[in-house]
């Protein structure tokens, strides 16, 4: 069995990994080298199903609860299991209560607990929520390491699409490129930035709640922090807007004033593909298996969706099956 995977973002790489592990010969085609068009390059990399439940369907918890274990099996040593801390300014304590009412698998923490978890935040927040079973990884290191692993195992990467008749199966993981081609698929714009500061140290993703623009700050090591991300119902692919830049910077400053003196290293904007229910789908369309609609849950749900795609490939190429994975 020789399978062509279209798209070398996180979905395509994991589908290739799953297929190769089951004995298939795999080629990946993507005209954009080095992940320069991959939305996953701009991701937060949070493996946080219980936090995500605040604004997502229960299926996100069911499909993503084992994500950290799945990633550890795929790339040992890349997963950081320090949990997630959620805080809010005193004036927004109601947002913490609302968040708690929508989620589970957390414990309330007070000012002293927060100081123990994150000494840099000592004295800054009175209350918070700690999700001890959540984890995170660095998306960029993960993408590069996964591509290197696949290459070493014989997966072929190409920039130009080969003749499809050479392949027994095709899996389409091209994400936002299918907007306008797949029914109901839309784009949701996300903007982010990277800051560098030697004055702050965090051990885990910290989510700052705000009624208008809740954000997260994810440590990358070496004084580097990813701050994200906006959620805008638009497929505009241009650079970050001035409004979003100011809001993200203000939120980082609210988390810790030392971010005011941080260096702005990078800004970015990407388009997340999403279906109306914001849940991913694996389905057959013509002669291809399609994986799409990962929305803001790419690294969280991609391992599960890759396994479902491989199941569909191996279930029999003559059966025109389709399923929405919710």
PDB file of C-alpha atoms in Angstrom:
ATOM      1  CA  UNK A   1       0.000   0.000   0.000  1.00  0.00           C
ATOM      2  CA  UNK A   2       1.465   3.358  -1.092  1.00  0.00           C
ATOM      3  CA  UNK A   3      -0.385   6.380   0.312  1.00  0.00           C
ATOM      4  CA  UNK A   4      -0.070  10.013  -0.737  1.00  0.00           C
ATOM      5  CA  UNK A   5      -0.651  12.509   2.069  1.00  0.00           C
ATOM      6  CA  UNK A   6      -1.387  16.052   0.948  1.00  0.00           C
ATOM      7  CA  UNK A   7      -0.253  18.684   3.423  1.00  0.00           C
ATOM      8  CA  UNK A   8       2.711  18.715   5.786  1.00  0.00           C
ATOM      9  CA  UNK A   9       1.162  20.507   8.736  1.00  0.00           C
ATOM     10  CA  UNK A  10       0.589  18.734  12.010  1.00  0.00           C
ATOM     11  CA  UNK A  11      -2.379  16.778  10.655  1.00  0.00           C
ATOM     12  CA  UNK A  12      -0.542  15.506   7.588  1.00  0.00           C
ATOM     13  CA  UNK A  13       2.583  14.567   9.524  1.00  0.00           C
ATOM     14  CA  UNK A  14       0.633  12.616  12.116  1.00  0.00           C
ATOM     15  CA  UNK A  15      -1.447  10.825   9.474  1.00  0.00           C
ATOM     16  CA  UNK A  16       1.798   9.838   7.751  1.00  0.00           C
ATOM     17  CA  UNK A  17       3.231   8.654  11.071  1.00  0.00           C
ATOM     18  CA  UNK A  18       0.163   6.530  11.782  1.00  0.00           C
ATOM     19  CA  UNK A  19       0.089   5.023   8.299  1.00  0.00           C
ATOM     20  CA  UNK A  20       3.808   4.282   8.304  1.00  0.00           C
ATOM     21  CA  UNK A  21       3.539   2.635  11.709  1.00  0.00           C
ATOM     22  CA  UNK A  22       0.867   0.313  10.280  1.00  0.00           C
ATOM     23  CA  UNK A  23       3.075  -0.750   7.405  1.00  0.00           C
ATOM     24  CA  UNK A  24       2.094   1.608   4.597  1.00  0.00           C
ATOM     25  CA  UNK A  25       4.572   3.255   2.250  1.00  0.00           C
ATOM     26  CA  UNK A  26       3.954   7.001   2.535  1.00  0.00           C
ATOM     27  CA  UNK A  27       4.762  10.104   0.510  1.00  0.00           C
ATOM     28  CA  UNK A  28       3.906  13.644   1.628  1.00  0.00           C
ATOM     29  CA  UNK A  29       3.450  16.511  -0.776  1.00  0.00           C
ATOM     30  CA  UNK A  30       3.399  20.163   0.244  1.00  0.00           C
ATOM     31  CA  UNK A  31       4.535  23.039  -1.999  1.00  0.00           C
ATOM     32  CA  UNK A  32       5.476  25.171   1.002  1.00  0.00           C
ATOM     33  CA  UNK A  33       8.717  23.994   2.555  1.00  0.00           C
ATOM     34  CA  UNK A  34       9.737  24.545   6.170  1.00  0.00           C
ATOM     35  CA  UNK A  35       6.167  24.988   7.434  1.00  0.00           C
ATOM     36  CA  UNK A  36       6.003  28.599   6.220  1.00  0.00           C
ATOM     37  CA  UNK A  37       2.271  28.302   5.440  1.00  0.00           C
ATOM     38  CA  UNK A  38       1.297  25.839   8.165  1.00  0.00           C
ATOM     39  CA  UNK A  39      -1.131  27.211  10.747  1.00  0.00           C
ATOM     40  CA  UNK A  40       0.396  24.734  13.204  1.00  0.00           C
ATOM     41  CA  UNK A  41       3.667  26.714  13.071  1.00  0.00           C
ATOM     42  CA  UNK A  42       1.827  29.532  14.897  1.00  0.00           C
ATOM     43  CA  UNK A  43       0.044  27.303  17.417  1.00  0.00           C
ATOM     44  CA  UNK A  44       0.233  27.458  21.192  1.00  0.00           C
ATOM     45  CA  UNK A  45       0.871  23.721  21.535  1.00  0.00           C
ATOM     46  CA  UNK A  46      -1.321  23.362  24.607  1.00  0.00           C
ATOM     47  CA  UNK A  47      -2.606  19.877  25.359  1.00  0.00           C
ATOM     48  CA  UNK A  48      -5.433  21.263  27.457  1.00  0.00           C
ATOM     49  CA  UNK A  49      -8.728  19.438  26.856  1.00  0.00           C
ATOM     50  CA  UNK A  50     -10.333  20.490  30.133  1.00  0.00           C
ATOM     51  CA  UNK A  51      -9.524  24.177  29.687  1.00  0.00           C
ATOM     52  CA  UNK A  52     -10.731  24.041  26.095  1.00  0.00           C
ATOM     53  CA  UNK A  53     -14.056  22.644  27.313  1.00  0.00           C
ATOM     54  CA  UNK A  54     -14.881  26.171  28.504  1.00  0.00           C
ATOM     55  CA  UNK A  55     -15.723  27.153  24.933  1.00  0.00           C
ATOM     56  CA  UNK A  56     -15.948  23.783  23.181  1.00  0.00           C
ATOM     57  CA  UNK A  57     -18.083  20.670  22.995  1.00  0.00           C
ATOM     58  CA  UNK A  58     -17.593  17.784  25.440  1.00  0.00           C
ATOM     59  CA  UNK A  59     -16.195  15.816  22.487  1.00  0.00           C
ATOM     60  CA  UNK A  60     -12.985  17.858  22.735  1.00  0.00           C
ATOM     61  CA  UNK A  61     -12.345  16.352  26.172  1.00  0.00           C
ATOM     62  CA  UNK A  62     -13.205  12.853  24.979  1.00  0.00           C
ATOM     63  CA  UNK A  63     -11.012  13.074  21.881  1.00  0.00           C
ATOM     64  CA  UNK A  64      -8.150  14.968  23.528  1.00  0.00           C
ATOM     65  CA  UNK A  65      -7.873  13.523  27.040  1.00  0.00           C
ATOM     66  CA  UNK A  66      -5.080  11.137  25.987  1.00  0.00           C
ATOM     67  CA  UNK A  67      -3.234  13.641  23.793  1.00  0.00           C
ATOM     68  CA  UNK A  68      -0.251  14.032  26.131  1.00  0.00           C
ATOM     69  CA  UNK A  69       0.241  10.260  26.307  1.00  0.00           C
ATOM     70  CA  UNK A  70      -0.115   9.925  22.534  1.00  0.00           C
ATOM     71  CA  UNK A  71       2.456  12.651  21.919  1.00  0.00           C
ATOM     72  CA  UNK A  72       4.869  11.167  24.443  1.00  0.00           C
ATOM     73  CA  UNK A  73       4.683   7.855  22.576  1.00  0.00           C
ATOM     74  CA  UNK A  74       5.293   9.585  19.230  1.00  0.00           C
ATOM     75  CA  UNK A  75       8.108  11.921  20.332  1.00  0.00           C
ATOM     76  CA  UNK A  76       9.411  10.975  23.781  1.00  0.00           C
ATOM     77  CA  UNK A  77      10.647  13.929  25.802  1.00  0.00           C
ATOM     78  CA  UNK A  78       8.744  16.653  23.941  1.00  0.00           C
ATOM     79  CA  UNK A  79       5.757  16.835  26.289  1.00  0.00           C
ATOM     80  CA  UNK A  80       5.939  19.081  29.371  1.00  0.00           C
ATOM     81  CA  UNK A  81       3.450  17.895  32.009  1.00  0.00           C
ATOM     82  CA  UNK A  82       3.246  20.922  34.307  1.00  0.00           C
ATOM     83  CA  UNK A  83      -0.482  21.554  34.002  1.00  0.00           C
ATOM     84  CA  UNK A  84      -2.252  24.819  33.177  1.00  0.00           C
ATOM     85  CA  UNK A  85      -2.790  27.820  35.454  1.00  0.00           C
ATOM     86  CA  UNK A  86      -5.821  30.065  34.883  1.00  0.00           C
ATOM     87  CA  UNK A  87      -5.942  33.480  36.560  1.00  0.00           C
ATOM     88  CA  UNK A  88      -7.903  36.716  36.354  1.00  0.00           C
ATOM     89  CA  UNK A  89      -7.572  40.200  37.831  1.00  0.00           C
ATOM     90  CA  UNK A  90      -9.624  40.714  41.003  1.00  0.00           C
ATOM     91  CA  UNK A  91     -12.199  42.767  39.099  1.00  0.00           C
ATOM     92  CA  UNK A  92     -12.814  39.802  36.787  1.00  0.00           C
ATOM     93  CA  UNK A  93     -13.260  37.165  39.479  1.00  0.00           C
ATOM     94  CA  UNK A  94     -16.648  36.418  37.940  1.00  0.00           C
ATOM     95  CA  UNK A  95     -14.847  35.221  34.823  1.00  0.00           C
ATOM     96  CA  UNK A  96     -12.995  32.639  36.910  1.00  0.00           C
ATOM     97  CA  UNK A  97     -16.270  31.381  38.356  1.00  0.00           C
ATOM     98  CA  UNK A  98     -17.799  31.194  34.892  1.00  0.00           C
ATOM     99  CA  UNK A  99     -14.751  29.320  33.564  1.00  0.00           C
ATOM    100  CA  UNK A 100     -14.901  26.878  36.475  1.00  0.00           C
ATOM    101  CA  UNK A 101     -18.571  26.238  35.784  1.00  0.00           C
ATOM    102  CA  UNK A 102     -17.797  25.218  32.226  1.00  0.00           C
ATOM    103  CA  UNK A 103     -14.807  22.983  32.950  1.00  0.00           C
ATOM    104  CA  UNK A 104     -13.655  20.136  35.184  1.00  0.00           C
ATOM    105  CA  UNK A 105     -10.550  18.342  36.453  1.00  0.00           C
ATOM    106  CA  UNK A 106      -9.172  21.440  38.218  1.00  0.00           C
ATOM    107  CA  UNK A 107      -8.659  22.706  41.724  1.00  0.00           C
ATOM    108  CA  UNK A 108      -9.058  26.219  43.070  1.00  0.00           C
ATOM    109  CA  UNK A 109      -5.782  27.864  44.098  1.00  0.00           C
ATOM    110  CA  UNK A 110      -5.246  30.923  46.247  1.00  0.00           C
ATOM    111  CA  UNK A 111      -2.536  33.562  46.275  1.00  0.00           C
ATOM    112  CA  UNK A 112      -0.068  31.385  48.197  1.00  0.00           C
ATOM    113  CA  UNK A 113      -0.632  28.420  45.859  1.00  0.00           C
ATOM    114  CA  UNK A 114      -0.134  30.599  42.787  1.00  0.00           C
ATOM    115  CA  UNK A 115       3.169  31.845  44.203  1.00  0.00           C
ATOM    116  CA  UNK A 116       4.337  28.266  44.676  1.00  0.00           C
ATOM    117  CA  UNK A 117       3.312  27.266  41.153  1.00  0.00           C
ATOM    118  CA  UNK A 118       4.670  30.388  39.463  1.00  0.00           C
ATOM    119  CA  UNK A 119       6.949  32.493  41.700  1.00  0.00           C
ATOM    120  CA  UNK A 120       7.010  35.236  39.058  1.00  0.00           C
ATOM    121  CA  UNK A 121       3.291  35.801  39.678  1.00  0.00           C
ATOM    122  CA  UNK A 122       3.565  36.025  43.467  1.00  0.00           C
ATOM    123  CA  UNK A 123       1.234  38.669  44.864  1.00  0.00           C
ATOM    124  CA  UNK A 124      -0.386  39.414  41.520  1.00  0.00           C
ATOM    125  CA  UNK A 125      -3.556  37.287  41.649  1.00  0.00           C
ATOM    126  CA  UNK A 126      -5.734  36.275  44.594  1.00  0.00           C
ATOM    127  CA  UNK A 127      -7.471  33.296  43.029  1.00  0.00           C
ATOM    128  CA  UNK A 128      -6.976  30.905  40.152  1.00  0.00           C
ATOM    129  CA  UNK A 129      -7.682  27.476  38.743  1.00  0.00           C
ATOM    130  CA  UNK A 130      -5.031  24.809  38.320  1.00  0.00           C
ATOM    131  CA  UNK A 131      -5.487  21.949  35.843  1.00  0.00           C
ATOM    132  CA  UNK A 132      -2.764  19.476  36.917  1.00  0.00           C
ATOM    133  CA  UNK A 133      -3.285  16.852  34.200  1.00  0.00           C
ATOM    134  CA  UNK A 134      -2.817  19.203  31.268  1.00  0.00           C
ATOM    135  CA  UNK A 135       0.427  19.569  29.348  1.00  0.00           C
ATOM    136  CA  UNK A 136       2.071  21.473  26.513  1.00  0.00           C
ATOM    137  CA  UNK A 137       4.767  21.165  23.872  1.00  0.00           C
ATOM    138  CA  UNK A 138       6.674  23.461  21.547  1.00  0.00           C
ATOM    139  CA  UNK A 139       4.916  23.237  18.152  1.00  0.00           C
ATOM    140  CA  UNK A 140       7.926  24.291  16.121  1.00  0.00           C
ATOM    141  CA  UNK A 141      10.320  21.850  17.728  1.00  0.00           C
ATOM    142  CA  UNK A 142       7.644  19.176  17.449  1.00  0.00           C
ATOM    143  CA  UNK A 143       6.979  19.754  13.750  1.00  0.00           C
ATOM    144  CA  UNK A 144      10.677  19.668  12.878  1.00  0.00           C
ATOM    145  CA  UNK A 145      11.335  16.586  15.027  1.00  0.00           C
ATOM    146  CA  UNK A 146       8.361  14.724  13.576  1.00  0.00           C
ATOM    147  CA  UNK A 147       9.389  15.523  10.016  1.00  0.00           C
ATOM    148  CA  UNK A 148      12.946  14.374  10.753  1.00  0.00           C
ATOM    149  CA  UNK A 149      11.628  11.145  12.283  1.00  0.00           C
ATOM    150  CA  UNK A 150       9.428  10.420   9.285  1.00  0.00           C
ATOM    151  CA  UNK A 151      12.258  11.131   6.848  1.00  0.00           C
ATOM    152  CA  UNK A 152      14.550   8.781   8.756  1.00  0.00           C
ATOM    153  CA  UNK A 153      11.873   6.082   8.546  1.00  0.00           C
ATOM    154  CA  UNK A 154      11.589   6.376   4.775  1.00  0.00           C
ATOM    155  CA  UNK A 155       8.665   8.735   4.298  1.00  0.00           C
ATOM    156  CA  UNK A 156       9.246  10.737   1.111  1.00  0.00           C
ATOM    157  CA  UNK A 157       8.646  14.514   1.113  1.00  0.00           C
ATOM    158  CA  UNK A 158       7.976  16.337  -2.162  1.00  0.00           C
ATOM    159  CA  UNK A 159       7.187  19.915  -3.131  1.00  0.00           C
ATOM    160  CA  UNK A 160       5.307  19.091  -6.317  1.00  0.00           C
ATOM    161  CA  UNK A 161       2.327  16.789  -6.552  1.00  0.00           C
ATOM    162  CA  UNK A 162       3.182  13.469  -8.227  1.00  0.00           C
ATOM    163  CA  UNK A 163       0.765  11.612 -10.459  1.00  0.00           C
ATOM    164  CA  UNK A 164      -1.976  10.363  -8.150  1.00  0.00           C
ATOM    165  CA  UNK A 165      -2.518   7.130 -10.077  1.00  0.00           C
ATOM    166  CA  UNK A 166       0.763   5.852  -8.653  1.00  0.00           C
ATOM    167  CA  UNK A 167      -0.832   5.677  -5.196  1.00  0.00           C
ATOM    168  CA  UNK A 168      -3.323   3.233  -3.778  1.00  0.00           C
ATOM    169  CA  UNK A 169      -4.814   5.846  -1.426  1.00  0.00           C
ATOM    170  CA  UNK A 170      -4.848   9.603  -0.881  1.00  0.00           C
ATOM    171  CA  UNK A 171      -5.317  11.479   2.393  1.00  0.00           C
ATOM    172  CA  UNK A 172      -6.041  15.205   2.135  1.00  0.00           C
ATOM    173  CA  UNK A 173      -4.775  17.229   5.118  1.00  0.00           C
ATOM    174  CA  UNK A 174      -4.542  20.619   3.438  1.00  0.00           C
ATOM    175  CA  UNK A 175      -6.584  22.475   6.052  1.00  0.00           C
ATOM    176  CA  UNK A 176      -7.590  26.047   5.229  1.00  0.00           C
ATOM    177  CA  UNK A 177      -6.650  25.564   1.567  1.00  0.00           C
ATOM    178  CA  UNK A 178      -9.930  23.649   1.225  1.00  0.00           C
ATOM    179  CA  UNK A 179     -12.096  26.603   2.296  1.00  0.00           C
ATOM    180  CA  UNK A 180     -14.603  27.100  -0.501  1.00  0.00           C
ATOM    181  CA  UNK A 181     -14.179  23.481  -1.620  1.00  0.00           C
ATOM    182  CA  UNK A 182     -15.509  21.582   1.404  1.00  0.00           C
ATOM    183  CA  UNK A 183     -19.101  22.242   2.409  1.00  0.00           C
ATOM    184  CA  UNK A 184     -19.431  24.421   5.523  1.00  0.00           C
ATOM    185  CA  UNK A 185     -15.696  24.810   6.050  1.00  0.00           C
ATOM    186  CA  UNK A 186     -14.836  28.346   7.147  1.00  0.00           C
ATOM    187  CA  UNK A 187     -11.753  30.225   8.268  1.00  0.00           C
ATOM    188  CA  UNK A 188     -11.167  31.551  11.779  1.00  0.00           C
ATOM    189  CA  UNK A 189      -8.285  33.967  12.018  1.00  0.00           C
ATOM    190  CA  UNK A 190      -5.842  33.676  14.903  1.00  0.00           C
ATOM    191  CA  UNK A 191      -3.105  36.176  15.700  1.00  0.00           C
ATOM    192  CA  UNK A 192      -0.157  35.719  18.034  1.00  0.00           C
ATOM    193  CA  UNK A 193       3.189  37.153  19.009  1.00  0.00           C
ATOM    194  CA  UNK A 194       6.478  36.108  20.557  1.00  0.00           C
ATOM    195  CA  UNK A 195       8.078  38.129  23.361  1.00  0.00           C
ATOM    196  CA  UNK A 196      11.511  37.759  24.906  1.00  0.00           C
ATOM    197  CA  UNK A 197      12.178  38.717  28.513  1.00  0.00           C
ATOM    198  CA  UNK A 198      14.894  37.677  30.939  1.00  0.00           C
ATOM    199  CA  UNK A 199      12.905  39.117  33.866  1.00  0.00           C
ATOM    200  CA  UNK A 200      10.122  36.518  33.895  1.00  0.00           C
ATOM    201  CA  UNK A 201      10.120  32.763  34.190  1.00  0.00           C
ATOM    202  CA  UNK A 202       7.041  30.557  33.814  1.00  0.00           C
ATOM    203  CA  UNK A 203       6.816  26.787  34.070  1.00  0.00           C
ATOM    204  CA  UNK A 204       3.505  26.199  32.307  1.00  0.00           C
ATOM    205  CA  UNK A 205       0.898  27.887  30.097  1.00  0.00           C
ATOM    206  CA  UNK A 206      -0.933  30.638  31.972  1.00  0.00           C
ATOM    207  CA  UNK A 207      -4.366  31.724  30.792  1.00  0.00           C
ATOM    208  CA  UNK A 208      -5.479  35.226  31.693  1.00  0.00           C
ATOM    209  CA  UNK A 209      -9.252  35.632  31.662  1.00  0.00           C
ATOM    210  CA  UNK A 210     -10.864  38.839  30.494  1.00  0.00           C
ATOM    211  CA  UNK A 211     -14.450  39.454  29.351  1.00  0.00           C
ATOM    212  CA  UNK A 212     -13.331  40.750  25.962  1.00  0.00           C
ATOM    213  CA  UNK A 213     -10.015  39.125  25.032  1.00  0.00           C
ATOM    214  CA  UNK A 214      -8.836  36.167  27.139  1.00  0.00           C
ATOM    215  CA  UNK A 215      -5.278  35.210  26.231  1.00  0.00           C
ATOM    216  CA  UNK A 216      -2.658  32.636  27.072  1.00  0.00           C
ATOM    217  CA  UNK A 217       1.074  32.941  27.615  1.00  0.00           C
ATOM    218  CA  UNK A 218       3.134  29.827  26.902  1.00  0.00           C
ATOM    219  CA  UNK A 219       6.813  29.584  27.908  1.00  0.00           C
ATOM    220  CA  UNK A 220       9.178  28.349  25.207  1.00  0.00           C
ATOM    221  CA  UNK A 221      12.371  28.426  27.246  1.00  0.00           C
ATOM    222  CA  UNK A 222      15.318  30.792  27.128  1.00  0.00           C
ATOM    223  CA  UNK A 223      13.159  33.791  28.014  1.00  0.00           C
ATOM    224  CA  UNK A 224      10.863  33.321  25.016  1.00  0.00           C
ATOM    225  CA  UNK A 225       7.080  33.441  25.414  1.00  0.00           C
ATOM    226  CA  UNK A 226       4.277  32.873  22.936  1.00  0.00           C
ATOM    227  CA  UNK A 227       1.249  35.114  23.520  1.00  0.00           C
ATOM    228  CA  UNK A 228      -2.020  34.295  21.798  1.00  0.00           C
ATOM    229  CA  UNK A 229      -4.452  34.221  20.386  1.00  0.00           C
ATOM    230  CA  UNK A 230      -7.277  36.164  18.848  1.00  0.00           C
ATOM    231  CA  UNK A 231     -10.373  34.424  17.482  1.00  0.00           C
ATOM    232  CA  UNK A 232     -11.752  36.371  14.540  1.00  0.00           C
ATOM    233  CA  UNK A 233     -14.419  35.025  12.196  1.00  0.00           C
ATOM    234  CA  UNK A 234     -12.504  35.847   9.036  1.00  0.00           C
ATOM    235  CA  UNK A 235     -10.294  34.117   6.486  1.00  0.00           C
ATOM    236  CA  UNK A 236      -8.215  37.256   5.895  1.00  0.00           C
ATOM    237  CA  UNK A 237      -4.650  36.033   5.734  1.00  0.00           C
ATOM    238  CA  UNK A 238      -2.768  39.310   6.145  1.00  0.00           C
ATOM    239  CA  UNK A 239      -0.436  40.287   8.990  1.00  0.00           C
ATOM    240  CA  UNK A 240      -1.550  40.968  12.546  1.00  0.00           C
ATOM    241  CA  UNK A 241      -3.676  44.077  13.035  1.00  0.00           C
ATOM    242  CA  UNK A 242      -2.682  47.007  15.228  1.00  0.00           C
ATOM    243  CA  UNK A 243      -5.745  46.418  17.441  1.00  0.00           C
ATOM    244  CA  UNK A 244      -4.853  42.774  18.063  1.00  0.00           C
ATOM    245  CA  UNK A 245      -1.213  43.629  18.701  1.00  0.00           C
ATOM    246  CA  UNK A 246      -2.188  46.207  21.324  1.00  0.00           C
ATOM    247  CA  UNK A 247      -4.678  43.883  22.987  1.00  0.00           C
ATOM    248  CA  UNK A 248      -2.242  40.988  23.215  1.00  0.00           C
ATOM    249  CA  UNK A 249       0.518  43.243  24.553  1.00  0.00           C
ATOM    250  CA  UNK A 250      -1.855  44.789  27.108  1.00  0.00           C
ATOM    251  CA  UNK A 251      -2.890  41.334  28.263  1.00  0.00           C
ATOM    252  CA  UNK A 252       0.739  40.243  28.658  1.00  0.00           C
ATOM    253  CA  UNK A 253       1.402  43.417  30.673  1.00  0.00           C
ATOM    254  CA  UNK A 254      -1.609  42.642  32.879  1.00  0.00           C
ATOM    255  CA  UNK A 255      -0.182  39.219  33.589  1.00  0.00           C
ATOM    256  CA  UNK A 256       3.170  40.726  34.539  1.00  0.00           C
ATOM    257  CA  UNK A 257       4.390  44.360  34.135  1.00  0.00           C
ATOM    258  CA  UNK A 258       7.872  43.178  33.157  1.00  0.00           C
ATOM    259  CA  UNK A 259       6.449  42.266  29.761  1.00  0.00           C
ATOM    260  CA  UNK A 260       6.381  46.013  29.052  1.00  0.00           C
ATOM    261  CA  UNK A 261      10.157  45.856  28.675  1.00  0.00           C
ATOM    262  CA  UNK A 262      10.162  42.621  26.701  1.00  0.00           C
ATOM    263  CA  UNK A 263      11.434  42.479  23.152  1.00  0.00           C
ATOM    264  CA  UNK A 264       8.828  41.889  20.445  1.00  0.00           C
ATOM    265  CA  UNK A 265      10.465  39.049  18.525  1.00  0.00           C
ATOM    266  CA  UNK A 266       7.745  38.002  16.095  1.00  0.00           C
ATOM    267  CA  UNK A 267       4.114  38.481  15.179  1.00  0.00           C
ATOM    268  CA  UNK A 268       1.981  36.170  13.096  1.00  0.00           C
ATOM    269  CA  UNK A 269      -1.502  35.412  11.857  1.00  0.00           C
ATOM    270  CA  UNK A 270      -2.962  32.169  10.579  1.00  0.00           C
ATOM    271  CA  UNK A 271      -6.268  30.786   9.413  1.00  0.00           C
ATOM    272  CA  UNK A 272      -7.793  27.901  11.340  1.00  0.00           C
ATOM    273  CA  UNK A 273     -10.178  25.731   9.284  1.00  0.00           C
ATOM    274  CA  UNK A 274     -13.430  25.029  11.125  1.00  0.00           C
ATOM    275  CA  UNK A 275     -16.816  23.431  10.528  1.00  0.00           C
ATOM    276  CA  UNK A 276     -20.005  24.950  12.011  1.00  0.00           C
ATOM    277  CA  UNK A 277     -19.741  22.868  15.202  1.00  0.00           C
ATOM    278  CA  UNK A 278     -15.983  23.610  15.537  1.00  0.00           C
ATOM    279  CA  UNK A 279     -15.257  19.868  15.618  1.00  0.00           C
ATOM    280  CA  UNK A 280     -12.925  18.036  13.212  1.00  0.00           C
ATOM    281  CA  UNK A 281     -14.060  15.548  10.611  1.00  0.00           C
ATOM    282  CA  UNK A 282     -12.547  12.524   8.929  1.00  0.00           C
ATOM    283  CA  UNK A 283     -14.475  11.521   5.833  1.00  0.00           C
ATOM    284  CA  UNK A 284     -14.251  10.060   2.376  1.00  0.00           C
ATOM    285  CA  UNK A 285     -14.651  12.464  -0.523  1.00  0.00           C
ATOM    286  CA  UNK A 286     -14.290  10.893  -3.933  1.00  0.00           C
ATOM    287  CA  UNK A 287     -11.117   8.821  -3.965  1.00  0.00           C
ATOM    288  CA  UNK A 288      -9.577  10.525  -0.931  1.00  0.00           C
ATOM    289  CA  UNK A 289      -9.859  10.448   2.834  1.00  0.00           C
ATOM    290  CA  UNK A 290     -10.154  14.019   4.116  1.00  0.00           C
ATOM    291  CA  UNK A 291      -9.057  15.265   7.537  1.00  0.00           C
ATOM    292  CA  UNK A 292     -10.056  18.840   8.279  1.00  0.00           C
ATOM    293  CA  UNK A 293     -11.716  21.274  10.669  1.00  0.00           C
ATOM    294  CA  UNK A 294      -9.232  21.036  13.536  1.00  0.00           C
ATOM    295  CA  UNK A 295     -10.036  24.669  14.398  1.00  0.00           C
ATOM    296  CA  UNK A 296      -7.982  25.741  17.450  1.00  0.00           C
ATOM    297  CA  UNK A 297      -7.373  22.170  18.608  1.00  0.00           C
ATOM    298  CA  UNK A 298      -4.666  21.031  16.193  1.00  0.00           C
ATOM    299  CA  UNK A 299      -2.042  19.559  18.511  1.00  0.00           C
ATOM    300  CA  UNK A 300      -4.698  18.412  20.966  1.00  0.00           C
ATOM    301  CA  UNK A 301      -6.884  16.449  18.547  1.00  0.00           C
ATOM    302  CA  UNK A 302      -4.595  15.629  15.609  1.00  0.00           C
ATOM    303  CA  UNK A 303      -3.244  12.359  17.106  1.00  0.00           C
ATOM    304  CA  UNK A 304      -6.759  10.964  17.515  1.00  0.00           C
ATOM    305  CA  UNK A 305      -7.886  12.178  14.100  1.00  0.00           C
ATOM    306  CA  UNK A 306      -4.799  10.682  12.444  1.00  0.00           C
ATOM    307  CA  UNK A 307      -5.658   7.283  13.917  1.00  0.00           C
ATOM    308  CA  UNK A 308      -9.229   7.605  12.629  1.00  0.00           C
ATOM    309  CA  UNK A 309      -7.950   8.537   9.165  1.00  0.00           C
ATOM    310  CA  UNK A 310      -5.661   5.502   9.103  1.00  0.00           C
ATOM    311  CA  UNK A 311      -8.570   3.320  10.212  1.00  0.00           C
ATOM    312  CA  UNK A 312     -10.587   4.606   7.262  1.00  0.00           C
ATOM    313  CA  UNK A 313      -7.741   4.016   4.805  1.00  0.00           C
ATOM    314  CA  UNK A 314      -7.208   0.468   5.997  1.00  0.00           C
ATOM    315  CA  UNK A 315     -10.924  -0.317   6.293  1.00  0.00           C
ATOM    316  CA  UNK A 316     -11.162  -0.910   2.554  1.00  0.00           C
ATOM    317  CA  UNK A 317     -10.654   1.423  -0.359  1.00  0.00           C
ATOM    318  CA  UNK A 318     -13.786   0.259  -2.148  1.00  0.00           C
ATOM    319  CA  UNK A 319     -16.077   1.242   0.726  1.00  0.00           C
ATOM    320  CA  UNK A 320     -17.245   4.809   0.479  1.00  0.00           C
ATOM    321  CA  UNK A 321     -17.557   5.392   4.203  1.00  0.00           C
ATOM    322  CA  UNK A 322     -17.626   8.729   5.956  1.00  0.00           C
ATOM    323  CA  UNK A 323     -17.816   9.779   9.548  1.00  0.00           C
ATOM    324  CA  UNK A 324     -17.899  12.941  11.570  1.00  0.00           C
ATOM    325  CA  UNK A 325     -15.690  12.354  14.589  1.00  0.00           C
ATOM    326  CA  UNK A 326     -17.488  13.925  17.516  1.00  0.00           C
TER     327      UNK A 326
END
